[in-house]
C-alpha positions as CSV (number, residue, x, y, z in Angstrom):
1,M,114.1,112.0,63.0
2,R,117.0,114.4,63.0
3,I,114.8,116.9,60.6
4,T,111.8,116.3,63.9
5,I,114.1,117.0,66.6
6,F,115.2,120.1,64.5
7,L,111.4,121.7,63.9
8,L,110.8,121.0,67.4
9,S,113.5,122.7,68.7
10,L,112.9,125.8,66.5
11,L,109.3,126.2,67.0
12,S,109.6,125.7,71.0
13,L,112.5,128.5,70.9
14,T,110.3,131.2,68.8
15,V,107.4,130.2,70.8
16,V,109.4,131.3,74.5
17,Q,111.3,134.3,72.7
18,V,108.1,136.1,71.4
19,V,106.2,135.4,75.0
20,E,108.7,137.1,76.5
21,A,108.9,139.9,73.7
22,L,105.2,140.2,74.3
23,D,104.9,139.9,78.2
24,S,104.3,143.5,79.3
25,P,102.1,144.7,82.0
26,T,102.4,148.6,80.8
27,S,101.2,147.7,77.3
28,S,98.3,145.9,75.2
29,T,99.2,146.1,71.3
30,L,102.4,146.9,69.4
31,T,100.5,149.3,67.3
32,S,100.4,151.7,70.2
33,P,102.9,154.6,71.0
34,S,104.1,153.0,74.4
35,S,104.7,149.8,72.5
36,K,107.9,150.8,70.7
37,P,110.3,148.9,73.8
38,N,108.1,145.6,73.1
39,V,108.6,145.8,69.1
40,S,112.5,146.2,70.1
41,K,111.8,143.5,72.3
42,L,110.4,141.3,69.4
43,G,113.6,142.1,66.9
44,K,115.6,140.8,69.4
45,A,113.7,137.6,70.0
46,F,113.8,136.9,66.4
47,D,117.7,137.7,66.3
48,A,118.0,135.0,69.3
49,V,116.1,132.3,67.1
50,E,118.2,133.2,63.9
51,D,121.3,132.6,66.2
52,G,119.7,129.4,67.7
53,V,118.8,128.2,63.8
54,E,122.8,128.9,63.2
55,D,124.0,126.6,66.1
56,I,121.7,123.9,65.1
57,I,122.7,123.8,61.7
58,E,126.1,124.1,62.7
59,Y,125.7,120.9,65.3
60,Y,124.4,118.9,62.6
61,S,126.7,119.4,59.9
62,A,129.6,118.8,62.4
63,F,127.6,115.4,63.2
64,A,127.0,114.6,59.5
65,G,130.8,115.4,59.1
66,K,131.6,112.8,61.7
67,I,129.2,110.2,61.3
68,F,128.9,109.7,57.3
69,P,132.6,108.4,56.7
70,I,132.0,106.0,59.2
71,L,129.0,105.1,57.3
72,S,130.5,105.2,53.9
73,K,133.3,103.2,54.9
74,L,131.0,100.4,56.1
75,S,128.7,100.4,53.2
76,G,131.8,99.5,51.1
77,L,133.0,97.0,53.6
78,L,129.9,95.4,53.3
79,S,129.7,95.1,49.9
80,P,127.8,92.4,47.9
81,T,131.2,90.6,47.1
82,Q,132.5,91.1,50.8
83,L,129.3,89.7,52.1
84,Q,129.7,86.8,49.5
85,I,133.2,86.6,50.9
86,V,132.2,86.0,54.2
87,F,129.6,83.6,53.6
88,S,131.8,81.7,51.8
89,E,134.3,81.2,54.7
90,I,131.6,80.8,57.5
91,Q,130.5,78.1,55.1
92,R,134.1,76.4,55.0
93,I,134.6,76.5,58.7
94,Q,131.1,75.7,60.2
95,E,129.2,72.5,58.8
96,P,125.3,73.4,58.5
97,G,125.0,69.9,60.3
98,D,126.3,71.1,63.0
99,W,123.5,73.9,63.4
100,I,120.8,71.5,62.5
101,F,121.9,69.4,65.5
102,I,122.6,72.3,67.9
103,I,119.0,73.5,67.0
104,F,117.2,70.0,67.4
105,L,118.9,69.6,70.8
106,G,118.4,73.2,72.0
107,W,114.6,73.7,71.2
108,T,113.2,70.7,70.2
109,T,114.3,68.0,72.9
110,L,113.0,68.8,76.0
111,P,109.1,69.4,74.4
112,I,108.8,66.1,72.4
113,V,110.3,64.2,75.7
114,R,107.9,66.6,77.7
115,N,105.2,65.7,75.6
116,S,105.7,61.7,75.8
117,Y,106.1,62.0,79.7
118,Q,102.6,63.1,79.6
119,I,101.5,60.4,77.6
120,L,103.2,57.7,78.9
121,G,103.8,58.6,82.3
122,R,102.4,56.9,85.9
123,K,99.2,58.5,86.5
124,S,96.8,58.1,89.3
125,S,93.0,56.9,89.6
126,D,91.8,60.4,88.6
127,G,94.2,60.6,85.6
128,S,96.6,63.2,86.3
129,L,100.3,62.6,86.7
130,K,101.6,61.0,90.1
131,K,105.0,63.1,89.8
132,S,105.0,66.1,87.7
133,F,107.9,66.3,85.0
134,Q,109.8,68.7,86.5
135,S,110.3,66.6,89.9
136,T,111.9,63.6,87.9
137,F,115.3,62.9,86.9
138,I,115.1,62.6,83.2
139,Y,113.8,66.3,83.4
140,H,117.1,67.5,84.4
141,I,118.9,65.5,82.3
142,V,117.0,66.5,79.3
143,N,116.8,69.8,80.5
144,H,120.7,70.2,80.5
145,L,121.1,68.8,77.2
146,S,118.8,71.9,76.0
147,Q,120.9,74.5,77.5
148,A,123.7,72.9,76.5
149,G,122.3,73.0,72.6
150,K,121.4,76.7,73.2
151,I,124.5,77.9,74.7
152,A,126.6,75.9,71.6
153,A,124.0,78.1,69.0
154,L,125.4,81.0,71.2
155,V,128.8,80.3,70.6
156,Y,128.5,79.5,66.7
157,G,126.4,82.6,66.4
158,I,129.8,84.3,68.0
159,D,132.3,82.7,65.8
160,C,130.1,83.9,62.7
161,I,130.5,87.2,63.9
162,S,134.0,86.4,64.6
163,I,134.7,85.1,61.0
164,A,132.7,88.0,59.8
165,L,135.1,90.7,61.3
166,R,138.2,88.7,60.3
167,V,137.1,88.9,56.4
168,L,136.3,92.6,57.0
169,G,140.0,93.2,58.5
170,F,139.1,93.9,62.4
171,K,141.7,91.1,62.9
172,D,142.3,92.5,66.5
173,V,138.9,91.6,67.5
174,T,139.1,87.8,66.6
175,Q,141.4,87.1,69.2
176,Y,138.8,87.5,71.8
177,S,136.1,85.0,70.6
178,P,137.6,81.8,72.1
179,M,138.1,83.8,75.2
180,V,134.1,85.0,75.2
181,A,133.2,81.2,74.2
182,K,135.3,79.6,77.4
183,A,133.6,82.2,79.4
184,I,129.8,81.4,78.4
185,Y,130.6,77.9,78.8
186,C,132.1,78.4,82.3
187,V,128.9,80.2,83.6
188,W,126.4,78.0,82.0
189,M,128.6,75.0,83.6
190,F,128.4,76.7,87.1
191,T,124.3,77.7,86.5
192,R,124.0,73.8,85.6
193,I,126.0,72.6,88.5
194,N,123.8,74.9,90.9
195,E,120.5,73.5,89.5
196,I,121.9,70.2,90.0
197,K,122.9,71.0,93.4
198,K,119.7,72.4,94.3
199,F,117.8,69.4,93.2
200,F,120.0,66.7,95.4
201,V,119.9,68.8,98.4
202,F,116.4,69.2,98.2
203,K,115.6,65.4,97.7
204,L,118.3,64.7,100.7
205,F,115.7,66.8,102.9
206,G,113.0,64.9,101.5
207,V,111.1,67.9,100.2
208,E,110.1,69.5,97.3
209,S,111.7,72.7,96.4
210,T,108.5,74.6,96.4
211,K,107.2,76.4,99.2
212,E,106.0,74.0,102.4
213,T,102.7,75.4,104.2
214,S,100.8,72.1,105.2
215,D,103.2,70.1,107.7
216,L,105.2,71.8,110.2
217,R,107.8,69.0,110.0
218,K,108.5,69.8,106.1
219,R,108.5,73.3,106.6
220,A,111.1,73.0,109.0
221,S,112.9,70.9,106.7
222,H,112.3,73.3,104.0
223,A,113.7,76.0,105.9
224,R,116.9,74.1,106.4
225,A,117.2,72.7,103.0
226,I,117.2,76.5,101.9
227,I,120.0,77.0,103.9
228,V,122.5,74.5,103.0
229,D,121.5,75.4,98.9
230,R,122.4,78.7,99.5
231,L,125.8,78.1,101.4
232,F,126.7,75.6,98.4
233,G,125.5,78.2,96.4
234,I,128.1,80.3,97.6
235,I,130.7,77.9,97.1
236,C,129.8,77.5,92.9
237,L,129.5,81.5,92.6
238,A,133.3,81.7,94.0
239,G,134.4,78.8,91.8
240,C,132.8,80.5,88.7
241,F,134.6,83.7,89.9
242,F,137.6,82.3,90.1
243,A,137.7,80.1,86.8
244,L,136.6,83.2,85.0
245,V,139.9,85.1,86.2
246,D,142.0,82.2,85.1
247,I,140.3,82.8,81.8
248,L,141.1,86.2,81.7
249,E,144.6,85.6,83.2
250,V,145.2,83.6,80.1
251,K,143.8,85.9,77.6
252,S,144.2,89.1,79.1
253,G,147.1,89.3,81.4
254,V,144.3,89.9,84.6
255,T,146.3,88.0,87.5
256,L,144.8,86.9,90.7
257,K,147.9,88.6,92.1
258,S,147.2,92.2,91.0
259,I,143.5,91.7,91.9
260,F,144.0,90.8,95.4
261,T,147.2,92.8,96.1
262,V,145.8,95.4,98.5
263,G,147.8,97.0,101.6
264,G,146.9,96.7,105.1
265,A,144.8,100.3,105.1
266,G,142.9,98.4,102.3
267,T,142.5,95.2,103.9
268,V,140.7,97.1,106.8
269,V,138.5,98.9,104.8
270,I,137.3,95.9,102.9
271,S,136.8,93.8,106.4
272,L,134.6,96.9,107.6
273,A,132.8,97.2,104.5
274,L,131.9,93.5,104.2
275,K,131.0,93.1,108.2
276,D,127.5,94.3,108.1
277,I,127.2,92.0,105.1
278,A,128.3,89.1,106.8
279,T,126.5,90.0,109.9
280,E,123.2,90.2,107.4
281,I,123.6,86.9,106.1
282,V,124.7,85.1,109.3
283,S,121.6,86.4,111.0
284,G,119.2,85.3,108.2
285,M,120.3,82.1,108.4
286,A,120.4,81.6,112.1
287,L,116.5,82.9,112.1
288,Q,116.0,79.8,110.1
289,V,117.9,77.4,111.5
290,S,116.6,78.6,115.1
291,D,113.2,76.9,114.2
292,K,111.6,80.0,115.3
293,V,109.8,81.2,112.2
294,Y,109.2,80.1,108.6
295,E,108.0,81.8,105.7
296,D,104.3,82.0,105.4
297,E,103.9,82.2,109.3
298,K,102.4,84.7,111.2
299,V,104.2,86.4,113.8
300,I,104.5,89.0,116.6
301,F,108.1,90.4,117.5
302,A,109.3,92.1,120.5
303,N,109.8,95.1,118.9
304,G,106.0,95.3,118.2
305,I,106.2,94.1,114.4
306,K,103.2,91.9,113.5
307,G,102.5,90.1,110.1
308,T,103.1,86.9,108.2
309,I,106.5,86.3,107.0
310,E,106.7,86.7,103.5
311,K,110.6,85.7,102.6
312,I,113.6,85.6,104.7
313,G,116.3,86.4,102.6
314,L,120.2,86.8,102.9
315,F,120.0,90.4,103.8
316,E,116.4,91.0,105.2
317,T,113.1,89.8,106.1
318,T,110.1,91.0,104.1
319,I,106.9,91.2,106.7
320,R,103.6,91.5,105.1
321,D,101.0,93.3,107.7
322,S,97.2,93.2,108.0
323,S,96.7,96.0,105.5
324,E,99.0,94.1,102.8
325,L,101.9,96.4,103.4
326,L,105.4,94.7,102.6
327,T,107.8,95.6,105.4
328,A,111.6,94.9,104.6
329,I,113.3,94.4,107.9
330,P,117.0,94.1,107.9
331,N,118.0,90.5,109.9
332,K,120.6,91.7,112.2
333,N,117.0,93.6,113.9
334,L,115.0,90.4,114.1
335,A,117.8,87.9,114.9
336,H,117.4,88.4,118.5
337,Q,114.6,89.2,119.4
338,S,111.7,87.1,121.0
339,I,109.3,86.0,118.6
340,T,105.5,85.2,118.9
341,N,104.4,82.6,116.6
342,I,100.7,83.2,116.3
343,S,100.5,80.3,113.2
344,R,101.6,77.5,115.5
345,N,99.4,78.3,118.5
346,K,96.8,75.5,118.5
347,F,94.2,77.2,120.6
348,S,92.7,81.0,121.1
349,Q,90.7,82.9,123.5
350,V,87.8,85.0,122.9
351,K,86.7,87.2,126.1
352,Q,83.5,89.7,125.8
353,T,82.0,92.0,128.3
354,V,78.3,92.4,128.1
355,N,76.3,95.1,130.3
356,F,72.9,94.9,131.5
357,D,70.9,97.1,134.0
358,Y,70.5,96.8,138.1
359,E,66.7,96.0,137.6
360,D,67.9,92.3,136.0
361,L,70.2,91.3,138.7
362,D,67.7,88.4,139.6
363,K,67.5,87.0,135.8
364,L,71.6,86.7,135.6
365,P,72.3,83.3,136.9
366,A,69.4,81.9,134.2
367,L,71.3,84.3,131.7
368,I,74.5,82.7,132.5
369,N,73.1,79.2,131.9
370,Q,71.7,80.1,128.8
371,I,74.9,81.9,127.2
372,K,76.5,78.2,128.1
373,N,74.1,76.3,126.3
374,E,74.0,78.3,123.5
375,I,77.8,78.6,122.9
376,K,78.1,74.6,123.6
377,E,75.1,74.2,120.7
378,N,76.1,76.4,118.1
379,C,79.9,76.7,118.5
380,P,82.0,73.7,117.7
381,A,85.2,74.8,118.1
382,V,84.8,76.0,121.4
383,V,86.7,73.9,124.2
384,T,83.9,72.7,126.5
385,D,85.1,69.3,127.9
386,G,86.9,70.9,131.0
387,S,90.6,70.9,129.7
388,K,90.5,74.4,129.0
389,P,88.7,77.7,130.5
390,F,85.1,77.7,129.9
391,R,83.6,80.7,131.8
392,V,80.3,82.9,131.9
393,Y,80.6,84.6,135.2
394,F,78.9,87.6,136.6
395,N,82.1,90.1,136.7
396,N,81.6,93.3,138.5
397,Y,79.0,96.1,140.0
398,D,80.3,99.1,137.4
399,E,78.7,102.2,137.9
400,H,76.1,102.2,135.9
401,F,75.7,98.5,134.7
402,L,76.1,95.1,135.9
403,Q,79.1,93.3,133.9
404,V,78.8,89.7,132.7
405,A,82.2,88.3,131.5
406,V,82.3,85.7,128.8
407,D,86.2,84.0,128.7
408,V,86.0,81.3,126.5
409,R,89.1,79.0,124.6
410,L,89.2,77.9,120.7
411,C,90.8,74.5,119.3
412,V,91.5,77.2,116.1
413,T,94.6,79.2,115.4
414,P,94.8,82.9,116.6
415,D,93.8,85.8,113.9
416,S,93.0,83.1,111.0
417,N,89.7,83.4,109.4
418,T,88.2,80.2,111.6
419,Y,89.3,82.1,114.5
420,F,87.0,85.4,113.4
421,Q,84.3,83.3,112.1
422,T,84.0,81.5,115.6
423,R,84.2,84.5,117.5
424,E,81.4,86.0,115.3
425,M,79.1,82.4,116.2
426,I,79.7,83.2,119.8
427,L,78.9,86.9,120.0
428,L,75.5,85.8,118.1
429,A,74.6,83.2,120.5
430,I,75.2,85.4,123.3
431,G,72.8,87.7,121.8
432,R,70.1,85.2,120.8
433,A,70.4,83.8,125.0
434,V,69.5,87.6,125.9
435,K,66.8,87.7,123.8
436,K,65.3,84.2,124.8
437,M,65.4,85.7,128.3
438,D,63.4,88.7,127.3
439,M,66.5,91.1,128.5
440,K,68.5,93.7,126.7
441,F,72.0,94.7,126.7
442,A,72.5,98.1,128.8
443,V,73.4,101.6,127.0
444,L,74.7,104.4,128.7
445,D,72.5,107.4,127.7
446,D,73.9,110.6,126.8
């Protein structure tokens, strides 16, 4: 690798210097009388290349002088005799049976229980499981045991490294092994507590941890469960932090007093720095608690932003527009805005104006009835029972046309696939009615 870098450096330096020497607008060859300045430049170029080669050789010689003694020392420490001593010490302190048990617990317990559940679990009439394995309580128990085995394997591996370093003479490093083990167990314990907390919080609200998109009431419960889960998550994170600080205090002399001892000016700076963060978090939670909007709902904000709520995070809300572009907006910019929730509207409107020539004035009453009949017969989503407006009427004498307005209500959510399909059916129904009346739409001539 070093030889390759050296050759590439030498080649690139040579090419650059030669090109600069030959780059002259007044001469074309090196043999002409006017090419003497270029010959001088070429000589300087090769001198520069020679100096560069000497610098590279000097650099790699210095590097080799520093690294080779270290490698030589390590090779002496890792001699077959020393390695034999290391392995003997590890075997004396650690039992092979412990490793077998840890590996079995960490990597085989969960697959065995999962496969057993898929075979013996309660199934519905179609042969599928009534309850997924991940949603059962036994899964969480076995998963925790598996995680404990993997963490124990990691700690045992660190102990092996510590034993090897102690045998090789690095005694100062081994004192940190218990601290690292405690820190690993501490972090793992709080992650497991966080998972148990999440399981029971969502069970308390009667929803799954996955998104609820079908039932509005479940979506509300799901959003509230997320808020409670995040609040308890912050508490768990704080507990983990203080536990780690306590471990560092015992082993490294790091005390809480020295960490949090700041002056009055420092307190003000920290408060101002955390103000915006706290505002974003509170605004995001308020947006979910307010029951105004949930994830996967299509909304229009008062500032004109329109799209589907992709995610309501602690600091920002991600909105996906009709062109699939994702826009992240700070929560504080949305918390106090009026919101039109399109997804919660059960009814929508289709309004269309069609133009006819003045010579068709006498045909308009019959055309209006024909349009109504076509819509009623071919568009079942249109509300025609009188509870919502169902209007087809002669609307206006335009300068060039007679205008007929169609204004109906649909029992579908606005801006949905069903809405656009029904709108298309209404427009086609209008066209069929015009064709049956032997009429044509009026078009303004150029």
